[in-house]
Short mmCIF file of C-alpha atoms in Angstrom, two decimals:
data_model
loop_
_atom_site.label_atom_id
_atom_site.label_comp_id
_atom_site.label_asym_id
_atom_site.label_seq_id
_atom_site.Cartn_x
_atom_site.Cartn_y
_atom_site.Cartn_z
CA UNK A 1289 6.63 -15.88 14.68
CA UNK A 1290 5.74 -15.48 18.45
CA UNK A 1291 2.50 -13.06 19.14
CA UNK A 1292 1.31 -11.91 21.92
CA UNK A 1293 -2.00 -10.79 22.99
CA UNK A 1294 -2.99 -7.02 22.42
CA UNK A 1295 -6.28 -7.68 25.40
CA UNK A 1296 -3.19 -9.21 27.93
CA UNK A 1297 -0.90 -6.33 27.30
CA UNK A 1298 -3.03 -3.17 26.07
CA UNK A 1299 -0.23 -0.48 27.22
CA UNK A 1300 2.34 -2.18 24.82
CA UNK A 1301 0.71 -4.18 22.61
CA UNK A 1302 1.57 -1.69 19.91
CA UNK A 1303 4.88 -2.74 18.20
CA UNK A 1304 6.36 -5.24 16.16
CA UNK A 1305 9.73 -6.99 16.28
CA UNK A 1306 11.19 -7.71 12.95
CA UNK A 1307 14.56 -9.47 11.99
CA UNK A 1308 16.56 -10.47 8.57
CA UNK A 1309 17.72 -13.32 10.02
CA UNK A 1310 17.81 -16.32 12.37
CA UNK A 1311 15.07 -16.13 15.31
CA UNK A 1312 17.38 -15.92 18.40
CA UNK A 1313 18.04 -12.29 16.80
CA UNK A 1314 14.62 -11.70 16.41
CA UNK A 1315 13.16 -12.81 20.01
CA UNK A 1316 14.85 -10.28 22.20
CA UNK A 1317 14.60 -11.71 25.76
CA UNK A 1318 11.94 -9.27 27.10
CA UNK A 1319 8.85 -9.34 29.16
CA UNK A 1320 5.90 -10.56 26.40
CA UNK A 1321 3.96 -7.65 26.51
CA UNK A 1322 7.12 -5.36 25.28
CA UNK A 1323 5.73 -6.15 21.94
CA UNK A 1324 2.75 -7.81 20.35
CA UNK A 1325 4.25 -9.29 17.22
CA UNK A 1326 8.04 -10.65 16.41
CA UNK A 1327 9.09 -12.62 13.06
CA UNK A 1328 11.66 -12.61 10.08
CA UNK A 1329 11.75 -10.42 6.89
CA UNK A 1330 13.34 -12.96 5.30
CA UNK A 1331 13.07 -11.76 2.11
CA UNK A 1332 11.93 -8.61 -0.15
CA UNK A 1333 8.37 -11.30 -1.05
CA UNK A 1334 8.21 -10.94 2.77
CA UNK A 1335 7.12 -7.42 2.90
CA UNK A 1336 3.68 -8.33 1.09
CA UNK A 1337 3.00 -10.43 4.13
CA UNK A 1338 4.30 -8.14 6.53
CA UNK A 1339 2.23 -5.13 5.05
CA UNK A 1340 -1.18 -7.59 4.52
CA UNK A 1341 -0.79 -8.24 8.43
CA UNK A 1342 -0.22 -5.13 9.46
CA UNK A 1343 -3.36 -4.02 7.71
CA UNK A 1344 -5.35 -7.00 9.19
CA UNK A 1345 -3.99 -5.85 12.47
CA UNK A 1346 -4.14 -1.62 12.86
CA UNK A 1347 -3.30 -1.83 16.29
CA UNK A 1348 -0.08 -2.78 15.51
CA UNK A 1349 1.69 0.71 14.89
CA UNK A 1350 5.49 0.69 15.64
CA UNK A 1351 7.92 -1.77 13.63
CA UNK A 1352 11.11 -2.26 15.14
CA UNK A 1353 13.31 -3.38 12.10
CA UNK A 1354 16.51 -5.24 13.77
CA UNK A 1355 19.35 -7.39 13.16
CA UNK A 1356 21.46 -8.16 10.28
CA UNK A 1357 20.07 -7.34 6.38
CA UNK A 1358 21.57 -10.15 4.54
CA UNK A 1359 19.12 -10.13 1.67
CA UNK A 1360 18.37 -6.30 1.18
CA UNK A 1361 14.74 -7.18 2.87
CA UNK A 1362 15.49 -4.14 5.29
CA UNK A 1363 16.26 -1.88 2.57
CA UNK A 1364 13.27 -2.75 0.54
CA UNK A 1365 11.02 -2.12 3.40
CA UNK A 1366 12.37 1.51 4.18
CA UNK A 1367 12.09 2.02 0.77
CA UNK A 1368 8.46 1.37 0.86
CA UNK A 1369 8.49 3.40 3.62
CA UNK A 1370 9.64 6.98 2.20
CA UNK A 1371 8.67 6.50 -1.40
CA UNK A 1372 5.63 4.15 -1.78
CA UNK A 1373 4.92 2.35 -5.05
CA UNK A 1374 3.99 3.01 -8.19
CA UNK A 1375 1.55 2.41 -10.62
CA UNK A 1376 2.28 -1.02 -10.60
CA UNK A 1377 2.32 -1.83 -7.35
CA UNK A 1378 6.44 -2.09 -6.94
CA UNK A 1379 8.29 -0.03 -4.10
CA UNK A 1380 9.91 3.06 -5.96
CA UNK A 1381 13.57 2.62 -6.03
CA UNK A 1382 13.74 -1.21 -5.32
CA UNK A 1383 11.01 -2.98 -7.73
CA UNK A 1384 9.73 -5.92 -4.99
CA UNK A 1385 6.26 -6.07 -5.99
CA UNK A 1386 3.52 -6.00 -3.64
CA UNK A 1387 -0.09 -7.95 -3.99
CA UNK A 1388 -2.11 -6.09 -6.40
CA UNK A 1389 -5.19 -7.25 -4.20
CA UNK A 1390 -4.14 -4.57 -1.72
CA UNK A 1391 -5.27 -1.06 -2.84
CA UNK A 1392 -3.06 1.38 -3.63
CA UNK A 1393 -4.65 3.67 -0.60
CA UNK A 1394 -4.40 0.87 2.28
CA UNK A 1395 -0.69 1.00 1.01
CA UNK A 1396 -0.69 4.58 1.83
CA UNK A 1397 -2.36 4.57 4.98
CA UNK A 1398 -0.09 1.87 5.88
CA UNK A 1399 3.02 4.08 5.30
CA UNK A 1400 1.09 7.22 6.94
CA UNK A 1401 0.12 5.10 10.11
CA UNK A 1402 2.96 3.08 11.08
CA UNK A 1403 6.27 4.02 12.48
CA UNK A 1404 9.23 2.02 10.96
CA UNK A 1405 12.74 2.41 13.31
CA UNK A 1406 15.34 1.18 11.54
CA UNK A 1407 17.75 -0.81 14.16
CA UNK A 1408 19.46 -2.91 11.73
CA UNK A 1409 22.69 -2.03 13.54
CA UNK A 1410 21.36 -3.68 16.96
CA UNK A 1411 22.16 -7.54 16.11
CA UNK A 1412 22.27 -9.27 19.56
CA UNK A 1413 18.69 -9.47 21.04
CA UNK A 1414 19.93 -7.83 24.30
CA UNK A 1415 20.76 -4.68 22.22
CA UNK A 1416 16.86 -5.03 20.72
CA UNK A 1417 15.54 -5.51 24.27
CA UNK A 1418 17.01 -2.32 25.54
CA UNK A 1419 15.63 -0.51 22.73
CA UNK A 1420 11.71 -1.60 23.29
CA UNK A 1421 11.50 0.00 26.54
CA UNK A 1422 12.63 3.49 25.36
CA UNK A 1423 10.17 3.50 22.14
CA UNK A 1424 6.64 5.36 22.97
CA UNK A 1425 3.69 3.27 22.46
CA UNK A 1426 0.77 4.31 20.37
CA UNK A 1427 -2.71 3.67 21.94
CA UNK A 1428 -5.00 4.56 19.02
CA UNK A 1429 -5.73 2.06 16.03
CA UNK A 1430 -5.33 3.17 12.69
CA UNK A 1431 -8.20 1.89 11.28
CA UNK A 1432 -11.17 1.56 12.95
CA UNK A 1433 -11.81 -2.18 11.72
CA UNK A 1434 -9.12 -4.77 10.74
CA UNK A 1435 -8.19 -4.46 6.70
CA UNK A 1436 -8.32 -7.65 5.20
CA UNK A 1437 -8.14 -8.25 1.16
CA UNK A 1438 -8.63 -11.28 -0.79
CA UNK A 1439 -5.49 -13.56 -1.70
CA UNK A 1440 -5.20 -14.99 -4.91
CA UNK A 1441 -2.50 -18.03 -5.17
CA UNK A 1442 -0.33 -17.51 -8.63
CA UNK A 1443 -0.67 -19.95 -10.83
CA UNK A 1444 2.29 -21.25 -12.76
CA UNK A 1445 1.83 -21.45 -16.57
CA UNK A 1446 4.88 -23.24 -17.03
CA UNK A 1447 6.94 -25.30 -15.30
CA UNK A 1448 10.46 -24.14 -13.66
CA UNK A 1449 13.10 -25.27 -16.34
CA UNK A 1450 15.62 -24.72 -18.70
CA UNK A 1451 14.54 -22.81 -21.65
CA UNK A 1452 16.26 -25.66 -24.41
CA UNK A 1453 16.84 -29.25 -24.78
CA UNK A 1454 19.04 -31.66 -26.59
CA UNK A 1455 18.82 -34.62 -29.03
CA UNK A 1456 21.20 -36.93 -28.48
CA UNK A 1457 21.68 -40.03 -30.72
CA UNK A 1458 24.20 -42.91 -30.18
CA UNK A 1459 25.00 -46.05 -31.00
CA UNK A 1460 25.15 -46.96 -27.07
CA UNK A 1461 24.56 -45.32 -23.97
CA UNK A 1462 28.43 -43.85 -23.38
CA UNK A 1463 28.81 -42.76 -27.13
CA UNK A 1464 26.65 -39.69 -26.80
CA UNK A 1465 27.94 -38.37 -23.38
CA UNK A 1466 28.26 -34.73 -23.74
CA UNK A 1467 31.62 -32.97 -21.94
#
C-alpha cells in the first residue's frame, strides 16, 4: 500500500487508488499528491478492511476502483455500494460479510459519503493516471473525527481438515495401501 500525506497534499489528498491485482496496476505513475491512498482489493474479505480504513480516515472521499477484477472483489464492492447490507451484515446481492464490530449506520454513512468510480476497464497505470487529474476533489471530511471500532480476531473452533478418517489394518506397511 503506498500513502501519502493528506497535511503535504491538502488540495488532493482526497482519493484512493484501488486495484484487483498486481501493484504495478495499482501505482499509476503520478505526482504523490494525485491521491492519498493506493492498495489491492484482493479479495471480497478485503472490503472489510477497505471500509474499516476508510472510516478511520473520512478525509478520504473518492475511490478510484481500477484494473482487472479477477476475483469478483470489484463487483462485491459496487454492490456494497448501491445496495448496502442486511441484517446480517452481508452486502445484498453478493453475501461477503462485513465485521459485525462496524455499525450498521457507519456502513451507511460510508456508502452516503464516499464516491466509488468504477474504472475496472482502465488496466495499464498510465490509463489510471490520466483519469486522477480529471476527478474533482472533495475538501470537506465526512466525519468530523476519525471512526475507529474495535477488532476482534476469530477464533477457530476446529481445525482446517477433512471431515472423515480411515482405519487401516495390515499385515505390513504396503498391504493396506489404498488406490
Amino acid at each position: 500500500m503506498r500513502v501519502t500525506s493528506p497535511s503535504a497534499h491538502p488540495i488532493r489528498a482526497s482519493g484512493c487508488v484501488c486495484s484487483g491485482r498486481h501493484k504495478s496496476e495499482c501505482y499509476p505513475p503520478c505526482r504523490p499528491n494525485g491521491y492519498a491512498v493506493a492498495g489491492n482489493l484482493y479479495s471480497r474479505e478485503g472490503i472489510r478492511y477497505l471500509v474499516r480504513n476508510v472510516l478511520a480516515r473520512p478525509t478520504l472521499r473518492t475511490i478510484v476502483l481500477c484494473g482487472r477484477d479477477m476475483t469478483g472483489s470489484g463487483a462485491a464492492l459496487l454492490a456494497l455500494m448501491e445496495h448496502g447490507i442486511d441484517t446480517d451484515h452481508r452486502i445484498i446481492g453478493d453475501g461477503t460479510r462485513l465485521h459485525t464490530e462496524i455499525p450498521a449506520d457507519a456502513i451507511a454513512l460510508f456508502r452516503h459519503s464516499v464516491r466509488l468510480i468504477d474504472a475496472r476497464d482502465r488496466i495499464r497505470p498510465e490509463a489510471v493516471a490520466a483519469l486522477l487529474p480529471t476527478i474533482e476533489p472533495i475538501h470537506e471530511p465526512f466525519a468530523p473525527a476519525p471512526l475507529i471500532f474495535p477488532y476482534t480476531e476469530p477464533q477457530a473452533t476446529t481445525l482446517p481438515a477433512e471431515q472423515s478418517g480411515f482405519v487401516v489394518r495390515g499385515r505390513t506397511i504396503v498391504a493396506p495401501t489404498l488406490t
